[in-house]
Amino acid sequence: MLETTPLTTVLGARITGLDIARGVDATTMAAVRAALDRFSVLVFPDQRIDDAAQIAFSEGFGPLERTRPGAPGAGSPVIILSNIGPAGEIAPPTDRQVLNNKANRVWHHDSSFKPVPARASLLSAREIPAAGGDTEFASQRAAFAALDPAEQEGLRGRVAIHDFGWSRSRVDAALVTEAELHQHPPVRQALVLQENPHGPALYLGAHARRIEGMDEAASRALIDRLMALATQPAFTYAHRWRPHDLVVWDNRAVLHRATPSPRRRSAATWCAPASPAPCRPSPTQRDGAWEGQAARSIARRAGRRRNPPRPGRVDRGAPSGGYSGMAGAPSARPRS
């Protein structure tokens, strides 16, 4: 029998009474999905599972995305997140996975840069440090509820542009290739999601570059203010990992970020919804100006890659200033 213990007053619950390795029946899985809707983050302690068991449990949330080529676990529903090299050594700071881990330390929603972004994300601890490496979560339903009603109304219906190349290049220019720029052009996402029965949620994070209908400076000012509100301590939960923990979270309701870890190995699976409609702005046709801007954005970044700014030169076009989910229609889409 499932036992649910809330972790904070705004998000998170510990779920016990379930042995995932032995399989989960349909009735229990429905109860787990309902708990995820309500609590946004679920912690399943002492789950001694392998990749096959994690995949089977993940499929209870929807079809799974596949790991993109070049990443650990390419072609599989499971991606290995680690800072450990092939010989057991700590990977150097320039290692691509280490750079990806660095990007994951910024508050984000998994896959928000994809036309159909992830919903449920599942992460299991395989090797963890004695200290450090917490994962932090921030309730975006609580953040939206804290806004003045007039501002809530003003944000509903607004659209944010989520840009993978822009967000990754803010972390490190080497973290995004030209192929990835073309694979993941900027996409439009609703700024407020209203699909959850427990209330609407803000939807921004590291990939949100600007807001349609506002210039870049005004967009950044609004996004930064909302992000500061959304990640204040009153709305957050920090998970301190223990061996064999499995954590599931709802990307449509929480932001998350990793914290530095001296040595870590985890396995992640991503799921996306069967239909993209709940996560998209109200149906409209993309206008030619927006399409052209997306193409120009890709071309500018590709040009900077070929012709990097000389030392001492200010690149006026440069940016000023990521990780598992529930899948469906995007099951064939690569993950990042």
Coordinates of N, CA and C in Angstrom, one line a residue, residues 200-330:
P200 N -2.4 26.8 -12.2 CA -1.5 27.2 -13.2 C -0.1 27.3 -12.7
A201 N 0.9 27.3 -13.6 CA 2.3 27.4 -13.3 C 3.0 28.3 -14.3
L202 N 4.0 29.1 -13.8 CA 4.9 29.8 -14.7 C 5.8 28.8 -15.4
Y203 N 6.2 29.2 -16.6 CA 7.0 28.3 -17.4 C 8.1 29.1 -18.1
L204 N 9.3 29.2 -17.5 CA 10.4 30.0 -18.0 C 11.7 29.2 -18.0
G205 N 12.6 29.5 -17.0 CA 13.8 28.7 -16.9 C 14.9 29.3 -17.8
A206 N 16.0 28.5 -17.8 CA 17.3 29.0 -18.5 C 17.1 29.1 -20.0
H207 N 16.3 28.4 -20.6 CA 16.2 28.4 -22.1 C 15.3 29.6 -22.5
A208 N 14.5 30.2 -21.6 CA 13.6 31.3 -22.0 C 14.4 32.6 -22.3
R209 N 14.5 32.9 -23.6 CA 15.4 34.1 -23.9 C 14.6 35.4 -23.9
R210 N 13.4 35.4 -24.4 CA 12.7 36.7 -24.5 C 11.2 36.4 -24.5
I211 N 10.4 37.4 -24.5 CA 8.9 37.3 -24.5 C 8.4 38.0 -25.8
E212 N 7.6 37.3 -26.5 CA 7.0 37.9 -27.7 C 6.3 39.2 -27.4
G213 N 6.4 40.2 -28.3 CA 5.7 41.5 -28.1 C 6.5 42.5 -27.2
M214 N 7.7 42.1 -26.7 CA 8.5 42.9 -25.9 C 9.9 42.9 -26.5
D215 N 10.6 44.1 -26.3 CA 12.0 44.1 -26.8 C 12.9 43.2 -25.8
E216 N 14.1 42.9 -26.2 CA 14.9 42.0 -25.5 C 15.2 42.5 -24.1
A217 N 15.5 43.8 -23.9 CA 15.8 44.4 -22.6 C 14.6 44.3 -21.7
A218 N 13.5 44.6 -22.1 CA 12.2 44.5 -21.3 C 11.9 43.1 -21.0
S219 N 12.1 42.2 -22.0 CA 11.9 40.8 -21.8 C 12.8 40.3 -20.6
R220 N 14.1 40.6 -20.7 CA 15.0 40.1 -19.7 C 14.7 40.6 -18.4
A221 N 14.3 41.8 -18.3 CA 13.9 42.4 -17.0 C 12.7 41.7 -16.4
L222 N 11.7 41.4 -17.2 CA 10.6 40.7 -16.7 C 10.9 39.2 -16.3
I223 N 11.6 38.5 -17.2 CA 12.0 37.1 -17.0 C 12.9 37.0 -15.7
D224 N 13.8 37.9 -15.6 CA 14.7 37.9 -14.4 C 13.9 38.1 -13.1
R225 N 13.0 39.1 -13.1 CA 12.1 39.3 -11.9 C 11.3 38.1 -11.6
L226 N 10.7 37.5 -12.6 CA 9.8 36.4 -12.3 C 10.7 35.2 -11.8
M227 N 11.9 35.0 -12.4 CA 12.7 33.9 -12.0 C 13.2 34.1 -10.5
A228 N 13.5 35.4 -10.1 CA 13.9 35.6 -8.8 C 12.7 35.3 -7.8
L229 N 11.5 35.7 -8.2 CA 10.3 35.3 -7.4 C 10.2 33.8 -7.3
A230 N 10.3 33.1 -8.5 CA 9.9 31.7 -8.6 C 10.9 30.8 -7.9
T231 N 12.1 31.3 -7.6 CA 13.2 30.4 -7.0 C 13.5 30.9 -5.6
Q232 N 12.7 31.7 -4.9 CA 13.0 32.1 -3.6 C 12.8 30.8 -2.6
P233 N 13.5 30.8 -1.5 CA 13.6 29.6 -0.7 C 12.2 29.1 -0.2
A234 N 11.2 30.0 -0.1 CA 9.9 29.5 0.4 C 9.2 28.6 -0.6
F235 N 9.7 28.6 -1.9 CA 9.0 27.8 -2.9 C 9.9 26.6 -3.3
T236 N 11.0 26.3 -2.6 CA 11.9 25.3 -3.0 C 12.1 24.1 -2.1
Y237 N 12.6 23.0 -2.7 CA 12.9 21.8 -1.9 C 14.3 21.4 -2.4
A238 N 15.2 21.1 -1.6 CA 16.5 20.6 -2.0 C 16.6 19.1 -1.6
H239 N 16.8 18.2 -2.6 CA 16.9 16.8 -2.3 C 18.3 16.4 -2.1
R240 N 18.6 15.9 -0.9 CA 19.9 15.3 -0.6 C 19.8 13.8 -0.9
W241 N 20.6 13.4 -1.9 CA 20.5 12.1 -2.4 C 21.1 11.0 -1.5
R242 N 20.4 9.9 -1.4 CA 20.9 8.7 -0.7 C 21.0 7.6 -1.7
P243 N 21.8 6.6 -1.5 CA 21.9 5.5 -2.4 C 20.6 4.9 -2.7
H244 N 20.3 4.6 -4.0 CA 19.1 3.9 -4.5 C 17.9 4.8 -4.5
D245 N 18.0 6.1 -4.3 CA 16.9 7.0 -4.4 C 16.5 7.1 -5.9
L246 N 15.1 7.1 -6.1 CA 14.6 7.5 -7.4 C 13.7 8.7 -7.2
V247 N 14.0 9.7 -8.0 CA 13.2 11.0 -7.9 C 12.5 11.2 -9.2
V248 N 11.2 11.5 -9.2 CA 10.4 11.9 -10.3 C 9.9 13.3 -10.2
W249 N 9.9 14.1 -11.2 CA 9.4 15.5 -11.1 C 8.6 15.8 -12.3
D250 N 7.7 16.8 -12.2 CA 6.9 17.3 -13.2 C 7.5 18.6 -13.8
N251 N 8.0 18.5 -15.0 CA 8.7 19.7 -15.6 C 7.7 20.8 -15.9
R252 N 6.4 20.5 -15.9 CA 5.4 21.5 -16.2 C 5.0 22.2 -14.9
A253 N 5.6 21.8 -13.8 CA 5.2 22.4 -12.5 C 6.4 22.9 -11.7
V254 N 7.6 22.4 -12.0 CA 8.7 22.8 -11.2 C 9.9 23.2 -12.1
L255 N 10.7 24.1 -11.7 CA 12.1 24.3 -12.2 C 13.0 23.4 -11.3
H256 N 14.2 23.0 -11.9 CA 15.1 22.3 -11.1 C 16.5 22.7 -11.5
R257 N 17.5 22.4 -10.6 CA 18.9 22.6 -10.9 C 19.7 21.6 -10.1
A258 N 20.9 21.3 -10.6 CA 21.8 20.4 -9.9 C 22.8 21.4 -9.1
T259 N 23.4 20.8 -8.1 CA 24.5 21.5 -7.4 C 25.8 20.7 -7.6
P260 N 26.9 21.4 -7.4 CA 28.2 20.7 -7.7 C 28.4 19.4 -6.9
S261 N 29.0 18.5 -7.6 CA 29.2 17.2 -7.0 C 30.6 16.7 -7.2
P262 N 31.4 16.2 -6.2 CA 32.7 15.8 -6.5 C 32.8 14.5 -7.3
R263 N 31.8 13.6 -7.2 CA 31.8 12.4 -7.9 C 30.4 11.8 -7.9
R264 N 29.9 11.6 -9.1 CA 28.5 11.2 -9.2 C 28.2 10.4 -10.5
R265 N 27.3 9.4 -10.4 CA 26.8 8.7 -11.6 C 25.3 8.4 -11.3
S266 N 24.5 8.9 -12.3 CA 23.0 8.7 -12.2 C 22.5 8.3 -13.5
A267 N 21.3 7.7 -13.5 CA 20.6 7.3 -14.7 C 19.3 8.1 -14.8
A268 N 19.1 8.6 -16.0 CA 17.9 9.5 -16.2 C 17.0 9.0 -17.3
T269 N 15.7 9.1 -17.2 CA 14.8 8.8 -18.3 C 13.9 10.0 -18.4
W270 N 13.4 10.3 -19.7 CA 12.6 11.5 -20.0 C 11.3 11.0 -20.6
C271 N 10.2 11.6 -20.3 CA 8.9 11.3 -20.9 C 8.3 12.6 -21.4
A272 N 7.4 12.6 -22.4 CA 6.7 13.7 -22.9 C 5.2 13.4 -23.1
P273 N 4.4 14.4 -23.1 CA 2.9 14.0 -23.2 C 2.5 13.5 -24.6
A274 N 1.4 12.8 -24.7 CA 1.0 12.2 -25.9 C 0.5 13.3 -26.9
S275 N 0.1 14.5 -26.3 CA -0.3 15.6 -27.1 C 0.4 16.9 -26.7
P276 N 0.9 17.7 -27.6 CA 1.6 18.9 -27.3 C 0.7 20.0 -26.9
A277 N -0.6 19.9 -27.1 CA -1.5 21.1 -27.0 C -1.4 21.8 -25.6
P278 N -1.4 21.0 -24.5 CA -1.5 21.7 -23.2 C -0.3 22.6 -22.9
C279 N 0.9 22.3 -23.6 CA 2.1 23.1 -23.3 C 2.3 24.2 -24.3
R280 N 1.5 24.3 -25.3 CA 1.7 25.3 -26.3 C 0.8 26.5 -26.1
P281 N 1.2 27.7 -26.6 CA 0.3 28.8 -26.6 C -1.0 28.5 -27.4
S282 N -2.0 29.3 -27.2 CA -3.2 29.0 -28.0 C -2.9 29.0 -29.5
P283 N -3.5 28.0 -30.2 CA -3.1 27.7 -31.6 C -3.1 29.0 -32.4
T284 N -1.9 29.3 -33.0 CA -1.8 30.4 -34.0 C -0.9 30.0 -35.1
Q285 N -0.8 30.7 -36.2 CA 0.1 30.4 -37.2 C 1.4 31.2 -36.9
R286 N 2.5 30.5 -37.1 CA 3.8 31.3 -37.0 C 3.8 32.3 -38.0
D287 N 4.2 33.5 -37.7 CA 4.3 34.6 -38.7 C 5.7 34.5 -39.3
G288 N 5.8 35.1 -40.5 CA 7.0 35.0 -41.3 C 8.1 35.8 -40.6
A289 N 7.8 36.8 -39.8 CA 8.8 37.6 -39.1 C 9.5 36.8 -38.1
W290 N 8.7 36.0 -37.3 CA 9.3 35.1 -36.3 C 10.1 34.1 -36.9
E291 N 9.7 33.4 -38.0 CA 10.4 32.4 -38.7 C 11.8 32.9 -39.1
G292 N 11.7 34.1 -39.7 CA 12.9 34.7 -40.2 C 13.9 35.1 -39.1
Q293 N 13.4 35.5 -37.9 CA 14.2 35.8 -36.8 C 14.9 34.6 -36.3
A294 N 14.2 33.4 -36.2 CA 14.8 32.2 -35.8 C 16.0 31.8 -36.7
A295 N 15.7 31.9 -38.0 CA 16.8 31.6 -39.0 C 18.0 32.5 -38.8
R296 N 17.7 33.8 -38.6 CA 18.8 34.7 -38.5 C 19.6 34.5 -37.2
S297 N 18.9 34.1 -36.1 CA 19.5 33.7 -34.9 C 20.5 32.6 -35.0
I298 N 20.1 31.5 -35.7 CA 21.0 30.4 -36.0 C 22.2 30.9 -36.8
A299 N 21.9 31.7 -37.9 CA 23.0 32.1 -38.7 C 24.0 33.0 -38.0
R300 N 23.6 33.9 -37.1 CA 24.5 34.7 -36.4 C 25.4 33.9 -35.5
R301 N 24.8 32.9 -34.8 CA 25.6 32.1 -33.9 C 26.6 31.3 -34.6
A302 N 26.2 30.7 -35.8 CA 27.1 30.0 -36.6 C 28.2 30.8 -37.1
G303 N 27.9 32.1 -37.5 CA 29.0 33.0 -37.9 C 29.9 33.3 -36.8
R304 N 29.5 33.5 -35.6 CA 30.4 33.8 -34.5 C 31.3 32.6 -34.2
R305 N 30.8 31.4 -34.5 CA 31.6 30.2 -34.3 C 32.7 30.2 -35.3
R306 N 32.4 30.6 -36.5 CA 33.5 30.6 -37.6 C 34.4 31.8 -37.4
N307 N 33.9 32.9 -36.9 CA 34.7 34.1 -36.7 C 34.6 34.6 -35.3
P308 N 35.2 34.0 -34.4 CA 35.1 34.4 -33.0 C 35.6 35.8 -32.8
P309 N 35.1 36.6 -31.8 CA 35.5 37.9 -31.6 C 37.0 38.0 -31.2
R310 N 37.7 39.0 -31.7 CA 39.1 39.1 -31.3 C 39.2 39.6 -29.9
P311 N 40.3 39.2 -29.2 CA 40.5 39.6 -27.8 C 40.3 41.1 -27.7
G312 N 39.5 41.6 -26.7 CA 39.3 43.0 -26.5 C 38.2 43.6 -27.2
R313 N 37.7 42.8 -28.2 CA 36.6 43.3 -29.0 C 35.2 42.9 -28.4
V314 N 34.3 43.8 -28.4 CA 33.0 43.5 -27.8 C 32.1 43.0 -29.0
D315 N 31.6 41.8 -28.8 CA 30.7 41.2 -29.8 C 29.3 41.6 -29.5
R316 N 28.7 42.6 -30.2 CA 27.4 43.2 -29.9 C 26.3 42.1 -30.0
G317 N 26.6 41.1 -30.8 CA 25.5 40.1 -31.0 C 25.6 39.0 -30.1
A318 N 26.6 38.9 -29.2 CA 26.8 37.8 -28.3 C 25.8 37.8 -27.2
P319 N 25.4 36.7 -26.6 CA 24.5 36.7 -25.5 C 25.1 37.4 -24.3
S320 N 24.2 38.1 -23.5 CA 24.7 38.8 -22.3 C 24.8 37.9 -21.1
G321 N 24.4 37.4 -21.1 CA 24.5 36.7 -19.8 C 25.8 35.9 -19.8
G322 N 19.5 21.8 -18.1 CA 19.3 21.1 -18.6 C 19.2 20.0 -18.4
Y323 N 16.6 18.1 -18.2 CA 17.5 17.0 -18.1 C 16.7 15.7 -18.0
S324 N 15.6 15.2 -17.8 CA 14.9 13.9 -18.1 C 13.4 14.1 -18.1
G325 N 12.3 13.4 -18.7 CA 10.9 13.7 -18.7 C 9.8 12.7 -19.2
M326 N 8.4 12.9 -19.2 CA 7.3 12.0 -19.7 C 7.1 12.1 -21.2
A327 N 7.3 11.1 -22.0 CA 7.3 11.3 -23.5 C 6.1 10.8 -24.2
G328 N 5.9 11.2 -25.4 CA 4.8 10.7 -26.2 C 5.1 10.9 -27.6
A329 N 4.5 12.0 -28.2 CA 4.7 12.3 -29.6 C 6.2 12.5 -29.9
P330 N 7.0 13.0 -29.0 CA 8.4 13.3 -29.3 C 9.3 12.1 -29.1

